Amino acid sequence: DAKTTQPPSMDCAEGRAANLPCNHSTISGNEYVYWYRQIHSQGPQYIIHGLKNNETNEMASLIITEDRKSSTLILPHATLRDTAVYYCIVRVADGNKLVFGAGTILRVKS
Amino acid sequence: GAVVSQHPSWVICKSGTSVKIECRSLDFQATTMFWYRQFPKQSLMLMATSNEGSKATYEQGVEKDKFLINHASLTLSTLTVTSAHPEDSSFYICSLAGAFTDTQYFGPGTRLTVL
């Protein structure tokens, strides 16, 4: 499984964009990048995923570099409710297994 | 996305007893279900993967005789912690995936405390 590297924590001002980086330099050509978040004492919530093109949905945007060795999750207008642990995961190509790393603790402050 | 429920949301039991946790898919046919465990201030650790009608596949270091998994239907999977001990106290989370989706959806989790 390709490993990911994320900063342990980040702060963001309420209303501003939150940009969460992730490095996955050993990603294989058919592996997807997934983002989940976990609010305290809840199960993880799916945010977005992509292969090589940038993706956007109602929650966030995912920007993947051309060499696919890194990506950035963008929350365009962070709110206090976005405070959570954000996990960047590279999914193995032959199954649904997700391997969680330590993630990034995002603190949105008013 | 899929709606996943877990029951109970929390449970306290005495050491030596068995506890069953249910994971239900409310609107989705889950061909594959996963069980994770999360200790305080740690990340999720996959315990086992189960496909409907088949025996579960356990991750290395997870005792299959202690953590019994049954995936009897496309909407229900159960995890039974047998002869629970205080070190089994943890947050147990299920997730599910379908045959035609790349995305895994998680339940809200069950907090188990063994006294």
Coordinates of C-alpha atoms in Angstrom, one line a residue:
Chain A
D1 CA 0.0 0.0 0.0
A2 CA 1.3 3.4 -0.8
K3 CA 1.9 5.5 2.3
T4 CA 0.7 9.0 2.9
T5 CA 2.3 11.9 4.9
Q6 CA 0.3 14.6 6.4
P7 CA 1.1 17.5 8.8
P8 CA -0.1 16.5 12.3
S9 CA -2.1 19.7 12.8
M10 CA -3.3 22.9 11.1
D11 CA -5.3 25.9 12.2
C12 CA -7.7 27.9 10.0
A13 CA -9.8 31.0 10.5
E14 CA -13.5 30.6 10.2
G15 CA -14.7 31.6 6.8
R16 CA -11.3 31.2 5.1
A17 CA -10.3 28.4 2.9
A18 CA -8.6 25.4 4.5
N19 CA -5.9 23.8 2.4
L20 CA -4.8 20.4 3.7
P21 CA -1.7 18.8 2.0
C22 CA -0.9 15.2 1.6
N23 CA 2.2 13.5 0.1
H24 CA 1.9 10.1 -1.5
S25 CA 5.1 9.8 -3.5
T26 CA 4.9 6.0 -3.9
I27 CA 1.4 5.9 -5.3
S28 CA 0.8 3.5 -8.1
G29 CA -0.8 4.4 -11.4
N30 CA -4.2 2.7 -10.6
E31 CA -4.5 3.8 -6.9
Y32 CA -7.0 6.4 -5.9
V33 CA -6.6 9.2 -3.4
Y34 CA -9.4 9.3 -0.8
W35 CA -10.1 11.9 1.8
Y36 CA -12.2 11.2 5.0
R37 CA -12.7 13.2 8.1
Q38 CA -13.6 12.1 11.6
I39 CA -15.3 14.5 14.0
H40 CA -14.6 13.6 17.7
S41 CA -16.3 10.4 18.8
Q42 CA -18.0 9.7 15.4
G43 CA -17.3 7.4 12.5
P44 CA -15.3 8.7 9.6
Q45 CA -17.1 10.7 6.9
Y46 CA -16.3 10.3 3.2
I47 CA -15.3 13.6 1.6
I48 CA -14.0 13.1 -1.8
H49 CA -11.7 10.9 -3.9
G50 CA -9.8 11.1 -7.2
L51 CA -7.4 9.3 -9.5
K52 CA -5.6 12.0 -11.5
N53 CA -8.0 14.8 -12.4
N54 CA -9.1 17.5 -10.0
E55 CA -12.4 16.8 -8.4
T56 CA -15.0 19.0 -6.7
N57 CA -18.2 18.2 -4.8
E58 CA -20.5 20.0 -2.4
M59 CA -18.0 19.5 0.5
A60 CA -14.6 20.1 -1.0
S61 CA -12.2 20.2 -3.9
L62 CA -9.3 17.8 -4.4
I63 CA -6.3 19.0 -6.3
I64 CA -3.9 16.3 -7.4
T65 CA -0.5 17.2 -8.9
E66 CA 0.4 16.1 -12.4
D67 CA 2.9 13.5 -11.1
R68 CA 0.3 12.3 -8.6
K69 CA 2.9 12.4 -5.8
S70 CA 0.9 14.9 -3.7
S71 CA -2.6 16.3 -3.3
T72 CA -4.4 19.1 -1.5
L73 CA -7.9 19.0 0.0
I74 CA -9.6 22.4 -0.1
L75 CA -12.5 23.3 2.1
P76 CA -13.5 26.6 0.5
H77 CA -15.2 28.3 3.5
A78 CA -14.2 26.6 6.7
T79 CA -16.7 26.6 9.6
L80 CA -16.3 25.6 13.2
R81 CA -18.1 22.3 12.4
D82 CA -15.2 21.4 10.0
T83 CA -12.9 20.9 13.0
A84 CA -11.9 17.3 12.7
V85 CA -9.2 14.9 11.9
Y86 CA -8.7 14.7 8.2
Y87 CA -7.3 11.5 6.7
C88 CA -5.7 11.2 3.3
I89 CA -5.7 7.6 2.1
V90 CA -4.4 5.8 -0.9
R91 CA -6.5 2.8 -1.7
V92 CA -5.1 -0.4 -2.8
A93 CA -5.9 -1.2 -6.3
D94 CA -7.3 -4.7 -5.8
G95 CA -9.9 -4.0 -3.1
N96 CA -11.7 -1.7 -0.9
K97 CA -9.3 -1.9 2.1
L98 CA -8.5 1.5 3.6
V99 CA -5.4 2.0 5.7
F100 CA -5.7 5.0 8.0
G101 CA -2.6 7.0 9.0
A102 CA -2.5 9.6 11.7
G103 CA -4.2 12.3 9.7
T104 CA -4.2 16.0 10.2
I105 CA -6.1 17.7 13.1
L106 CA -7.7 20.7 11.6
R107 CA -8.8 23.4 14.1
V108 CA -11.1 26.0 12.7
K109 CA -11.1 29.1 15.0
S110 CA -13.5 32.0 15.1
Chain B
G1 CA -23.9 8.3 0.3
A2 CA -25.0 5.2 2.2
V3 CA -26.7 5.4 5.6
V4 CA -25.0 3.1 8.1
S5 CA -26.3 2.5 11.7
Q6 CA -24.6 0.7 14.6
H7 CA -26.3 -0.6 17.7
P8 CA -25.7 -0.1 20.5
S9 CA -23.9 3.3 20.3
W10 CA -22.3 2.6 23.7
V11 CA -22.1 -0.4 26.0
I12 CA -20.6 -1.1 29.4
C13 CA -20.1 -4.7 30.4
K14 CA -18.3 -6.8 33.0
S15 CA -15.1 -8.6 32.3
G16 CA -15.7 -12.1 31.0
T17 CA -19.0 -11.3 29.3
S18 CA -19.7 -11.3 25.5
V19 CA -21.0 -8.3 23.7
K20 CA -22.6 -8.2 20.3
I21 CA -22.5 -5.1 18.1
E22 CA -24.7 -4.7 15.0
C23 CA -24.0 -2.8 11.9
R24 CA -26.8 -2.2 9.5
S25 CA -27.0 -0.7 6.0
L26 CA -30.2 1.2 5.8
D27 CA -30.3 2.0 2.1
F28 CA -27.5 0.1 0.5
Q29 CA -26.7 -3.5 -0.4
A30 CA -23.3 -4.1 1.2
T31 CA -21.4 -6.9 -0.4
T32 CA -18.4 -6.2 1.8
M33 CA -18.3 -5.0 5.4
F34 CA -15.3 -3.9 7.5
W35 CA -14.7 -3.7 11.2
Y36 CA -12.3 -1.2 12.7
R37 CA -11.1 -0.5 16.2
Q38 CA -9.9 2.8 17.5
F39 CA -8.1 3.3 20.8
P40 CA -8.1 6.8 22.4
K41 CA -6.0 9.3 20.4
Q42 CA -5.0 6.7 17.8
S43 CA -6.1 6.1 14.3
L44 CA -8.5 3.5 13.0
M45 CA -7.1 -0.1 12.8
L46 CA -8.8 -2.5 10.5
M47 CA -9.7 -5.7 12.3
A48 CA -11.4 -7.8 9.6
T49 CA -13.2 -7.8 6.3
S50 CA -16.3 -9.8 5.6
N51 CA -18.2 -10.6 2.4
E52 CA -21.8 -11.6 2.6
G53 CA -22.2 -15.3 3.1
S54 CA -18.5 -15.9 3.5
K55 CA -16.1 -16.2 6.5
A56 CA -14.4 -13.0 7.5
T57 CA -10.8 -12.3 6.8
Y58 CA -8.9 -11.1 9.8
E59 CA -5.9 -8.8 9.9
Q60 CA -2.7 -10.0 11.5
G61 CA -2.8 -9.9 15.2
V62 CA -6.6 -10.0 15.5
E63 CA -7.9 -13.1 17.2
K64 CA -10.7 -14.6 15.1
D65 CA -12.0 -16.7 18.0
K66 CA -12.3 -13.6 20.2
F67 CA -13.9 -11.3 17.6
L68 CA -16.6 -13.2 15.9
I69 CA -18.0 -11.7 12.7
N70 CA -21.2 -12.7 11.0
H71 CA -22.2 -11.1 7.7
A72 CA -25.5 -13.0 7.2
S73 CA -27.1 -10.6 4.7
L74 CA -26.4 -7.6 2.5
T75 CA -27.7 -5.3 5.2
L76 CA -26.4 -6.7 8.4
S77 CA -23.1 -7.6 10.0
T78 CA -22.4 -8.4 13.6
L79 CA -19.3 -8.3 15.7
T80 CA -19.3 -10.3 18.9
V81 CA -16.5 -9.6 21.4
T82 CA -16.3 -12.8 23.4
S83 CA -15.1 -13.0 27.0
A84 CA -14.4 -9.3 26.9
H85 CA -11.6 -7.9 29.1
P86 CA -10.7 -4.3 30.0
E87 CA -8.1 -4.1 27.2
D88 CA -10.9 -4.7 24.7
S89 CA -12.4 -1.3 25.7
S90 CA -12.3 0.7 22.5
F91 CA -14.4 2.4 19.8
Y92 CA -15.6 -0.1 17.3
I93 CA -16.6 1.2 13.9
C94 CA -18.0 -0.7 10.9
S95 CA -18.0 0.4 7.3
L96 CA -19.5 -1.1 4.1
A97 CA -18.9 -1.1 0.4
G98 CA -21.1 -2.2 -2.4
A99 CA -20.4 -4.1 -5.6
F100 CA -20.6 -1.0 -7.8
T101 CA -19.0 1.7 -5.7
D102 CA -15.4 2.7 -5.0
T103 CA -16.4 4.4 -1.7
Q104 CA -16.6 3.0 1.8
Y105 CA -19.2 4.3 4.1
F106 CA -18.8 4.3 7.9
G107 CA -21.1 3.7 10.8
P108 CA -21.3 6.1 13.8
G109 CA -19.3 3.7 16.0
T110 CA -19.9 1.8 19.2
R111 CA -18.0 2.7 22.4
L112 CA -17.3 -0.4 24.4
T113 CA -16.2 -0.1 28.0
V114 CA -15.2 -3.3 29.9
L115 CA -15.1 -3.1 33.6

